[in-house]
XYZ file of N, CA and C in Angstrom:
558
model
N 75.066 102.182 126.111
C 74.699 103.559 126.361
C 74.883 103.822 127.859
N 75.514 104.918 128.210
C 75.813 105.249 129.598
C 74.590 105.842 130.295
N 74.455 105.534 131.583
C 73.337 106.049 132.359
C 73.772 107.061 133.406
N 74.999 107.521 133.357
C 75.495 108.463 134.355
C 74.700 109.768 134.296
N 74.564 110.443 135.431
C 73.839 111.717 135.421
C 74.621 112.779 134.644
N 73.889 113.767 134.193
C 74.511 114.850 133.440
C 75.007 115.928 134.388
N 76.117 116.542 134.022
C 76.707 117.608 134.840
C 76.171 118.964 134.397
N 76.379 119.995 135.216
C 76.013 121.351 134.783
C 76.746 121.760 133.496
N 77.972 121.285 133.329
C 78.721 121.592 132.099
C 78.059 120.927 130.893
N 77.543 119.712 131.076
C 76.822 119.033 130.002
C 75.577 119.829 129.621
N 74.837 120.279 130.625
C 73.619 121.052 130.359
C 73.944 122.359 129.636
N 75.025 123.009 130.042
C 75.463 124.237 129.369
C 75.742 123.964 127.892
N 76.474 122.886 127.610
C 76.813 122.550 126.227
C 75.551 122.254 125.418
N 74.594 121.535 126.012
C 73.369 121.221 125.275
C 72.527 122.476 125.045
N 72.556 123.413 125.979
C 71.831 124.681 125.754
C 72.449 125.446 124.574
N 73.764 125.373 124.450
C 74.423 125.979 123.277
C 73.981 125.271 121.997
N 73.856 123.945 122.068
C 73.391 123.187 120.897
C 71.961 123.586 120.539
N 71.119 123.803 121.538
C 69.741 124.262 121.276
C 69.746 125.642 120.626
N 70.667 126.510 121.036
C 70.803 127.821 120.372
C 71.169 127.638 118.905
N 72.054 126.690 118.629
C 72.428 126.402 117.243
C 71.225 125.873 116.466
N 70.398 125.062 117.109
C 69.191 124.555 116.454
C 68.262 125.709 116.068
N 68.173 126.706 116.931
C 67.365 127.897 116.605
C 67.932 128.592 115.367
N 69.257 128.646 115.252
C 69.878 129.242 114.063
C 69.456 128.502 112.803
N 69.402 127.171 112.887
C 68.970 126.372 111.735
C 67.545 126.757 111.347
N 66.672 126.860 112.324
C 65.272 127.220 112.067
C 65.184 128.584 111.379
N 65.980 129.525 111.855
C 65.944 130.884 111.287
C 66.282 130.919 109.807
N 67.084 129.968 109.338
C 67.433 129.937 107.918
C 66.615 128.905 107.144
N 65.586 128.344 107.797
C 64.688 127.425 107.110
C 65.105 125.973 107.111
N 66.045 125.622 107.953
C 66.525 124.240 108.050
C 65.848 123.534 109.221
N 65.853 122.219 109.200
C 65.359 121.445 110.334
C 66.209 121.821 111.552
N 65.573 122.199 112.663
C 66.325 122.739 113.805
C 67.092 121.689 114.610
N 68.297 121.417 114.149
C 69.224 120.533 114.859
C 70.523 121.312 115.029
N 71.037 121.291 116.250
C 72.282 121.987 116.543
C 73.262 121.073 117.245
N 74.556 121.394 117.116
C 75.610 120.579 117.713
C 76.722 121.468 118.261
N 77.343 120.990 119.335
C 78.477 121.672 119.960
C 79.529 120.620 120.284
N 80.777 120.933 119.982
C 81.890 120.049 120.321
C 82.687 120.713 121.440
N 82.887 119.934 122.501
C 83.609 120.405 123.675
C 84.875 119.559 123.858
N 85.902 120.186 124.425
C 87.109 119.466 124.829
C 87.601 120.090 126.120
N 87.694 119.283 127.152
C 88.157 119.747 128.460
C 87.376 120.973 128.930
N 86.072 120.950 128.730
C 85.221 122.036 129.193
C 85.201 123.277 128.327
N 85.879 123.235 127.202
C 85.957 124.393 126.310
C 85.216 124.106 125.005
N 84.471 125.107 124.528
C 83.796 124.971 123.240
C 84.851 125.009 122.147
N 84.864 123.973 121.323
C 85.805 123.907 120.204
C 85.128 124.353 118.910
N 83.895 123.875 118.686
C 83.200 124.196 117.446
C 81.698 124.016 117.649
N 80.937 124.704 116.810
C 79.478 124.564 116.813
C 79.012 124.353 115.378
N 77.788 123.878 115.251
C 77.224 123.703 113.917
C 75.722 123.544 113.997
N 75.076 123.817 112.895
C 73.642 123.573 112.793
C 73.350 123.058 111.400
N 72.194 122.432 111.260
C 71.826 121.839 109.972
C 71.902 122.880 108.855
N 72.496 122.476 107.723
C 72.631 123.368 106.568
C 72.500 122.660 105.221
N 71.922 121.478 105.129
C 71.917 120.816 103.820
C 71.145 121.571 102.748
N 70.051 122.224 103.110
C 69.244 122.939 102.121
C 69.962 124.198 101.662
N 70.435 125.002 102.615
C 71.049 126.281 102.260
C 72.401 126.132 101.581
N 73.105 125.024 101.853
C 74.424 124.835 101.228
C 74.386 123.861 100.055
N 73.200 123.288 99.790
C 73.062 122.286 98.726
C 74.034 121.126 98.951
N 74.145 120.725 100.219
C 75.091 119.685 100.606
C 74.380 118.676 101.506
N 74.087 117.485 100.996
C 73.362 116.507 101.812
C 74.128 116.046 103.050
N 75.426 116.305 103.113
C 76.207 115.908 104.284
C 76.290 117.007 105.335
N 75.689 118.142 105.124
C 75.825 119.284 106.037
C 74.874 119.201 107.230
N 74.888 118.055 107.903
C 74.144 117.918 109.152
C 74.903 118.674 110.239
N 74.213 119.022 111.302
C 74.816 119.805 112.385
C 76.107 119.166 112.899
N 76.090 117.852 113.092
C 77.262 117.156 113.617
C 78.449 117.254 112.668
N 78.188 117.093 111.378
C 79.265 117.123 110.382
C 79.832 118.536 110.255
N 78.954 119.536 110.272
C 79.414 120.930 110.203
C 80.344 121.221 111.380
N 79.925 120.855 112.594
C 80.761 121.081 113.780
C 82.038 120.259 113.715
N 81.933 119.013 113.278
C 83.099 118.130 113.175
C 84.145 118.701 112.223
N 83.710 119.193 111.091
C 84.656 119.784 110.128
C 85.362 120.997 110.719
N 84.600 121.853 111.434
C 85.218 123.032 112.064
C 86.242 122.605 113.120
N 85.860 121.653 113.956
C 86.763 121.209 115.021
C 88.040 120.605 114.449
N 87.907 119.750 113.452
C 89.087 119.118 112.861
C 90.023 120.160 112.248
N 89.443 121.157 111.607
C 90.256 122.226 111.020
C 90.953 123.041 112.102
N 90.201 123.430 113.132
C 90.789 124.239 114.206
C 91.873 123.497 114.979
N 91.647 122.211 115.208
C 92.621 121.420 115.968
C 93.687 120.791 115.075
N 93.533 120.987 113.768
C 94.474 120.480 112.777
C 94.719 118.976 112.934
N 93.606 118.244 113.075
C 93.703 116.802 113.208
C 92.367 116.184 112.821
N 92.411 115.088 112.123
C 91.177 114.398 111.759
C 90.716 113.469 112.877
N 91.555 113.253 113.863
C 91.190 112.460 115.031
C 90.959 113.411 116.200
N 89.847 113.220 116.896
C 89.468 114.112 117.993
C 89.119 113.284 119.235
N 90.074 112.505 119.749
C 89.764 111.541 120.809
C 89.390 112.145 122.163
N 89.697 113.367 122.402
C 89.354 113.990 123.685
C 88.108 114.866 123.585
N 87.426 114.789 122.452
C 86.265 115.654 122.232
C 84.955 114.947 122.548
N 83.977 115.774 122.891
C 82.630 115.305 123.173
C 81.659 116.115 122.320
N 80.664 115.444 121.785
C 79.655 116.108 120.957
C 78.340 116.164 121.727
N 77.708 117.327 121.692
C 76.379 117.527 122.244
C 75.487 117.921 121.075
N 74.434 117.143 120.836
C 73.583 117.373 119.670
C 72.127 117.218 120.088
N 71.270 118.020 119.481
C 69.873 118.076 119.902
C 69.030 116.911 119.395
N 69.519 116.137 118.450
C 68.781 115.003 117.909
C 69.728 113.821 117.748
N 69.234 112.643 118.013
C 70.019 111.417 117.876
C 70.678 111.360 116.493
N 71.966 111.060 116.439
C 72.671 111.037 115.152
C 72.127 109.994 114.180
N 72.257 110.308 112.895
C 71.935 109.373 111.815
C 73.171 108.504 111.564
N 73.078 107.567 110.650
C 74.185 106.651 110.363
C 75.421 107.395 109.850
N 75.213 108.359 108.955
C 76.346 109.104 108.412
C 77.108 109.818 109.522
N 76.371 110.511 110.377
C 77.003 111.277 111.441
C 77.650 110.367 112.475
N 76.969 109.286 112.833
C 77.521 108.355 113.817
C 78.849 107.785 113.346
N 78.910 107.354 112.104
C 80.160 106.779 111.607
C 81.263 107.830 111.513
N 80.919 109.049 111.137
C 81.923 110.116 111.100
C 82.482 110.364 112.500
N 81.611 110.371 113.503
C 82.059 110.592 114.882
C 82.937 109.448 115.369
N 82.606 108.229 114.986
C 83.440 107.100 115.383
C 84.782 107.128 114.662
N 84.772 107.487 113.375
C 86.040 107.579 112.644
C 86.933 108.665 113.231
N 86.326 109.726 113.746
C 87.094 110.804 114.365
C 87.505 110.456 115.797
N 87.039 109.312 116.306
C 87.410 108.798 117.626
C 86.876 109.654 118.783
N 85.643 110.158 118.641
C 85.059 110.955 119.721
C 84.969 110.137 121.000
N 85.236 110.774 122.113
C 85.171 110.134 123.419
C 83.716 109.903 123.835
N 82.853 110.899 123.580
C 81.475 110.807 124.060
C 80.545 111.584 123.150
N 79.332 111.063 122.987
C 78.253 111.733 122.262
C 77.062 111.806 123.206
N 76.530 113.015 123.377
C 75.343 113.236 124.196
C 74.282 113.829 123.284
N 73.102 113.202 123.239
C 72.036 113.771 122.411
C 70.789 113.983 123.247
N 69.951 114.895 122.766
C 68.736 115.268 123.488
C 67.582 114.343 123.121
N 67.015 114.529 121.942
C 65.807 113.799 121.534
C 66.152 112.575 120.687
N 65.387 111.536 120.877
C 65.534 110.343 120.044
C 64.904 110.590 118.682
N 65.426 109.884 117.669
C 64.884 109.972 116.320
C 64.405 108.586 115.906
N 63.085 108.338 116.017
C 62.576 106.990 115.742
C 62.624 106.589 114.277
N 62.954 107.518 113.380
C 62.996 107.189 111.951
C 64.409 106.938 111.441
N 65.391 107.713 111.922
C 66.749 107.549 111.398
C 67.828 107.498 112.478
N 67.460 107.485 113.745
C 68.446 107.481 114.823
C 69.165 106.158 114.951
N 70.491 106.226 115.047
C 71.279 104.990 115.112
C 72.067 104.864 116.412
N 71.566 105.507 117.459
C 72.165 105.340 118.782
C 71.178 104.608 119.673
N 70.404 103.717 119.052
C 69.471 102.899 119.798
C 68.038 102.933 119.310
N 67.635 103.956 118.581
C 66.235 104.048 118.149
C 65.911 103.084 117.017
N 66.655 103.150 115.920
C 66.449 102.231 114.797
C 67.429 101.068 114.917
N 68.684 101.412 115.063
C 69.761 100.457 115.350
C 70.720 101.157 116.302
N 71.728 100.435 116.760
C 72.743 101.046 117.623
C 74.119 100.813 117.013
N 74.512 101.707 116.133
C 75.842 101.579 115.515
C 76.953 101.733 116.547
N 76.700 102.561 117.558
C 77.730 102.777 118.580
C 77.975 101.525 119.411
N 77.032 100.603 119.407
C 77.135 99.408 120.231
C 77.642 98.172 119.514
N 78.035 98.295 118.265
C 78.514 97.132 117.520
C 79.924 96.781 117.985
N 80.094 95.611 118.595
C 81.408 95.268 119.173
C 82.508 95.058 118.144
N 82.160 94.739 116.897
C 83.186 94.485 115.877
C 83.904 95.756 115.435
N 83.310 96.921 115.665
C 83.959 98.166 115.255
C 85.152 98.434 116.162
N 86.180 99.062 115.601
C 87.426 99.218 116.345
C 87.449 100.415 117.292
N 86.441 101.270 117.267
C 86.385 102.377 118.227
C 85.007 102.392 118.862
N 84.970 102.618 120.150
C 83.699 102.662 120.864
C 83.558 103.996 121.575
N 82.499 104.688 121.237
C 82.184 106.003 121.783
C 81.106 105.839 122.850
N 81.289 106.496 123.971
C 80.257 106.505 125.002
C 79.100 107.367 124.517
N 77.886 106.878 124.671
C 76.700 107.607 124.226
C 75.751 107.795 125.404
N 75.234 109.006 125.544
C 74.231 109.306 126.556
C 73.064 110.010 125.879
N 71.866 109.662 126.293
C 70.656 110.215 125.676
C 69.795 110.921 126.703
N 68.989 111.875 126.219
C 67.938 112.460 127.022
C 68.234 113.781 127.694
N 69.399 114.369 127.504
C 69.706 115.651 128.127
C 68.908 116.756 127.440
N 68.037 117.422 128.186
C 67.135 118.469 127.665
C 66.279 117.938 126.519
N 65.878 116.694 126.661
C 65.118 116.017 125.603
C 63.822 116.736 125.257
N 63.056 117.125 126.255
C 61.753 117.723 125.977
C 61.889 119.057 125.237
N 62.867 119.867 125.590
C 63.071 121.136 124.889
C 63.401 120.937 123.428
N 64.250 119.962 123.157
C 64.619 119.674 121.778
C 63.455 119.084 121.003
N 62.751 118.134 121.607
C 61.609 117.503 120.940
C 60.516 118.535 120.657
N 60.275 119.428 121.602
C 59.251 120.463 121.413
C 59.628 121.392 120.260
N 60.893 121.742 120.171
C 61.365 122.593 119.079
C 61.114 121.923 117.728
N 61.433 120.646 117.627
C 61.215 119.906 116.382
C 59.734 119.781 116.056
N 58.915 119.467 117.070
C 57.464 119.359 116.836
C 56.890 120.681 116.339
N 57.283 121.779 116.956
C 56.776 123.097 116.557
C 57.210 123.441 115.135
N 58.457 123.160 114.806
C 58.965 123.433 113.465
C 58.139 122.687 112.413
N 57.938 121.384 112.624
C 57.214 120.593 111.631
C 55.727 120.932 111.602
N 55.153 121.311 112.731
C 53.747 121.744 112.741
C 53.586 123.017 111.912
N 54.501 123.953 112.079
C 54.452 125.188 111.282
C 54.651 124.893 109.805
N 55.551 123.987 109.507
C 55.798 123.620 108.106
C 54.559 122.991 107.467
N 53.905 122.087 108.202
C 52.691 121.455 107.680
C 51.588 122.487 107.481
N 51.441 123.403 108.417
C 50.410 124.446 108.305
C 50.700 125.357 107.115
N 51.942 125.714 106.900
C 52.301 126.560 105.758
C 52.009 125.837 104.445
N 52.300 124.546 104.363
C 52.020 123.773 103.149
C 50.517 123.694 102.906
N 49.760 123.501 103.981
C 48.294 123.453 103.868
C 47.762 124.800 103.370
N 48.264 125.893 103.916
C 47.825 127.227 103.496
C 48.150 127.462 102.024
N 49.322 127.019 101.568
C 49.684 127.162 100.152
C 48.729 126.383 99.262
N 48.404 125.153 99.655
C 47.473 124.340 98.862
C 46.101 124.995 98.778
N 45.620 125.517 99.893
C 44.308 126.175 99.900
C 44.322 127.434 99.037
N 45.403 128.192 99.102
C 45.519 129.403 98.287
C 45.559 129.053 96.805
N 46.273 127.991 96.462
C 46.332 127.555 95.062
C 44.962 127.094 94.587
N 44.245 126.386 95.447
C 42.904 125.920 95.088
C 41.956 127.101 94.887
N 42.056 128.089 95.763
C 41.202 129.271 95.642
C 41.523 130.034 94.353
N 42.798 130.139 94.025
C 43.201 130.841 92.809
C 42.765 130.082 91.560
N 42.641 128.775 91.672
C 42.251 127.958 90.528
C 40.736 127.788 90.431
N 40.013 128.512 91.228
C 38.562 128.442 91.138
C 37.908 127.599 92.196
N 38.622 127.366 93.287
C 38.012 126.664 94.409
C 37.895 125.177 94.244
N 38.639 124.597 93.363
C 38.580 123.145 93.158
C 39.221 122.388 94.298
N 39.513 121.144 94.048
C 40.128 120.263 95.016
C 41.460 120.861 95.482
N 41.685 121.000 96.813
C 42.925 121.591 97.282
C 44.146 120.704 97.030
N 43.941 119.427 96.749
C 45.055 118.527 96.457
C 44.850 117.844 95.105
N 44.777 118.633 94.021
C 44.544 117.998 92.723
C 45.753 117.175 92.298
N 45.505 116.183 91.475
C 46.597 115.389 90.920
C 47.204 116.202 89.782
N 48.518 116.481 89.853
C 49.123 117.280 88.785
C 49.055 116.528 87.451
N 48.649 117.236 86.404
C 48.497 116.592 85.102
C 49.460 117.122 84.058
N 50.036 118.263 84.286
C 50.943 118.830 83.297
C 50.169 119.468 82.161
N 50.901 119.912 81.151
C 50.284 120.565 80.008
C 50.238 119.604 78.826
N 49.245 119.771 77.986
C 49.110 118.935 76.791
C 49.692 119.702 75.609
N 50.531 119.046 74.841
C 51.089 119.634 73.623
C 50.718 118.744 72.463
N 50.061 119.349 71.447
C 49.695 118.607 70.251
C 50.922 118.473 69.368
N 51.191 117.266 68.905
C 52.301 117.041 67.989
C 51.757 116.967 66.574
N 52.482 117.544 65.616
C 51.999 117.512 64.231
C 52.026 116.114 63.642
């Protein structure tokens, strides 16, 4: 993982990725955004869409990667750099390596599924035939705060739904064990 300082252009790209993360939140998705740059130019953007598109592969990185590959008419993107608000998962990391990305910059670490050093470091495996430079921590606190706020709101909404259901059912246990309906068979 590279320790070089971030440039103003890097910060600009990550701010665009944070804007994409806000777009994900607006449609009810986990707020993760991604931007692909080449030679200082925005090539493609993406935000999480697995729920709205019914596609488990529609992570922000994959959405942006598909757009970039289509626009550049190539499945290899060796001069491209990805800026993403959350550490990539295994699926996204391998897709980026297969596309031969030059560099990946992410904001917040993901201690549950991150594979750029948090859980494992797929980018650091020497046996793989392509090695992508990875940098972490650019605008980390802004991205982490966005994720924390999103999940706090989600938990509060779920709690409110449970309480409302309990009140409608006569004030019983707010977390009853679902039992289903009984059907008598002849």
